[in-house]
Amino acid sequence: MVLARKDPVRIKDLAEHFGVSPSTVSRALSPKGRSLISADLAARIRAKAEEMGYVGDVYATGLRTGRTRTVGVIIPDIQNPIFPPIVRGIQNRMDEAGLVTLIAYSDNRIDLARREVERLLGRRVDGLIYASAFLEDPVIDFCREQGVSLVLLNRSVRGARGLYHEVLNDEAEGIRQTVAHLASLGHRRIVHFNGPVDVLQGLERREALRRYVREYGLEAEECECTAFSREEGARCARQFLSARPSATAIVAGNDLIAIGAVQVFKEAGLRVPDQVSVVGFNGMPFSEMFDPPLTTVAIPHVQLGARAAEILLGEMQGESEGPLTVKLEPVLVARRSSGPAPGGAVDDPPRATETSLKPSIPSS
Amino acid sequence: MVLARKDPVRIKDLAEHFGVSPSTVSRALSPKGRSLISADLAARIRAKAEEMGYVGDVYATGLRTGRTRTVGVIIPDIQNPIFPPIVRGIQNRMDEAGLVTLIAYSDNRIDLARREVERLLGRRVDGLIYASAFLEDPVIDFCREQGVSLVLLNRSVRGARGLYHEVLNDEAEGIRQTVAHLASLGHRRIVHFNGPVDVLQGLERREALRRYVREYGLEAEECECTAFSREEGARCARQFLSARPSATAIVAGNDLIAIGAVQVFKEAGLRVPDQVSVVGFNGMPFSEMFDPPLTTVAIPHVQLGARAAEILLGEMQGESEGPLTVKLEPVLVARRSSGPAPGGAVDDPPRATETSLKPSIPSS
DNA sequence: GTGAAAGCGCTAACAA
DNA sequence: TTGTTAGCGCTTTCAC
């Protein structure tokens, strides 16, 4: 049994047991040192270390080498439902590699992000995964100055491409699928309740929408939300109701905007999807339980996290093949908040692409 | 500006600046040592340290003192929606106290929980917050053997009271509010889709239900779910449909069981709440967006986390006033999945206790 | 009230 | 291939 805390096994103990010096044991235990000593002895030391439950002292090693086998992750808020799967993806990969992950919250404020980066650097993290909220972000330059390995996750900064590692969702592809879906349902005029354009996602989704609306021969108007929130979705929905446009579908900047809009439509007696279709973005958990179940673009959050961790690990080992930009493909999940355009010709009848019960996460 | 990484300020630098010895600076900077040196010098050293951006080296201190200003938190899975707010509550408090929080996942498996505890102890955490899944859990004894400060959170173990610090939701009170609510709506016969009774919550909720059903003069049957999952809720709902009992309301063991049941009822054409009321438990995010919006017992998750952190901090400072058991009060949030009993006399008409839009969490 | 010195456990230069 | 030695930055006796 491991006695990790009570009386930890030290290198000295192993050295005495074998009648060798601490350095020899240290070499036997470290990947690079192992080749310097006799293979047989190294193997025996390693076996005994395992048996005695040797766990290297992270603090001694950290002090001596400056490397701490610790990484930091900065996200806006773990209570935002897109981040738990991202964090899990990161930690899965880091745990595998024997690193520990520190999680810090910026609450979407640059000053807090900066403070948290400083705290993490003070903790001597070997690398950082940063989910920045804004297109312009001085905190990223600060990280660069500090010389810490850095991967940008899910949110990016203007001009970052080629400067920093980035792991991103393919926003344009998600919008393309959305537009294709609505076009196939016979919609011809849509309104985009776009998210804030000072955030990468808001900007990219809006630009992709403009492009694909053209390519698919549709027409679009826009209502700009100042935040990715239900309140803003509701505001645009009220505006939509009072303007009474001829559009038959809403493409929301994300799921929260979508559900804010749906709620207002329902309260106003506008039937979704009979009178207006609504499509979200993010594939947030339980969106299939909403009323109506929400059609949305599912982002591979766990894989985004895992991929970012992977790249950071490579970077930390000095495998510097130049800054990478990785885009992962999202998938539109068609549910019942979108349907045939009222009175419109339908090229392709709607299908149920998702059956009722899927494996779910146990809760207390 | 702080240069946390590039060339950190050390005690030696401060010592040289003031022409004193490192010991003096160390004393000036530590709360206990401060009283040993001249107050004036201490103040000047502290001011300068602040100005120069001195950040003590956690690894040197950890090595020297054995205390690491780090705590570990073990939860089943951050993707389970009840845990993000708990984690946030813990971290808010720990950050305030200048401690760092390591989060590990057990996936509700005792072997993994054990492994994670060992990893955390290997990382020399000063304390542990443990959200154990089971009523019997040897991992807790292991923690005790290791002599690490420990607080049990949200999930408890049989016989733990008086042995370990516990921070719990008041399950009985939540059930009492549920039963009172249904009674006031005229329900007389209910079915409890209870959660697994080898988990504290499942057991306590069931026992409370039996008690309050009696106290309020109702009658209850039970259908036991083997997990807190939608699948199990759906299974009990199908059983309910085929048995066609006279009950008019379902009390679900948690929200997932509730939504699994609601889904089956809807598919079978049974109207909620006109023909059957359903009440959940947990107050999970976005449950107000479900169809119908779910009546549920909201647990103060953030406060649970903050309280657990508070107690752990006290324990780590040796403020040992004996093991504490803290219970926090949940609140029933009445929404539209519960309504008057069909054909029953209503003592008290249902009210809308929640209006439509509440502040929500921004999402990308 | 302050300084000198030792040492936490580990690794890496240097020596043999 | 292995041992010796020094020292990472800090705290804490012990001496003055």
mmCIF file of C-alpha atoms (C1' of nucleotides) in Angstrom, chain B residues 11-29 37 41 45, chain C residues 2-5, chain D residues 11-13:
data_model
loop_
_atom_site.group_PDB
_atom_site.id
_atom_site.type_symbol
_atom_site.label_atom_id
_atom_site.label_comp_id
_atom_site.label_asym_id
_atom_site.label_seq_id
_atom_site.Cartn_x
_atom_site.Cartn_y
_atom_site.Cartn_z
ATOM 1 C CA ILE B 11 14.046 36.993 -0.705
ATOM 2 C CA LYS B 12 17.749 37.420 -1.301
ATOM 3 C CA ASP B 13 17.086 40.392 -3.592
ATOM 4 C CA LEU B 14 15.048 42.109 -0.923
ATOM 5 C CA ALA B 15 17.656 41.300 1.701
ATOM 6 C CA GLU B 16 20.390 42.900 -0.366
ATOM 7 C CA HIS B 17 18.248 45.937 -1.051
ATOM 8 C CA PHE B 18 17.803 46.567 2.655
ATOM 9 C CA GLY B 19 21.235 45.360 3.712
ATOM 10 C CA VAL B 20 19.697 42.789 6.033
ATOM 11 C CA SER B 21 19.812 39.015 6.094
ATOM 12 C CA PRO B 22 17.377 36.766 4.253
ATOM 13 C CA SER B 23 16.027 35.542 7.573
ATOM 14 C CA THR B 24 14.901 39.032 8.448
ATOM 15 C CA VAL B 25 13.080 39.430 5.173
ATOM 16 C CA SER B 26 11.477 36.025 5.574
ATOM 17 C CA ARG B 27 10.280 37.054 9.029
ATOM 18 C CA ALA B 28 8.949 40.347 7.757
ATOM 19 C CA LEU B 29 6.952 38.522 5.145
ATOM 20 C CA ILE B 37 11.324 42.069 14.208
ATOM 21 C CA LEU B 41 11.472 47.588 9.238
ATOM 22 C CA ILE B 45 10.158 45.384 3.689
ATOM 23 C "C1'" DT C 2 18.859 40.073 13.920
ATOM 24 C "C1'" DG C 3 22.241 36.919 11.566
ATOM 25 C "C1'" DA C 4 24.493 32.457 10.434
ATOM 26 C "C1'" DA C 5 23.861 28.014 9.133
ATOM 27 C "C1'" DT D 11 12.254 28.697 6.884
ATOM 28 C "C1'" DT D 12 13.795 27.821 11.323
ATOM 29 C "C1'" DT D 13 16.556 26.559 14.922
#
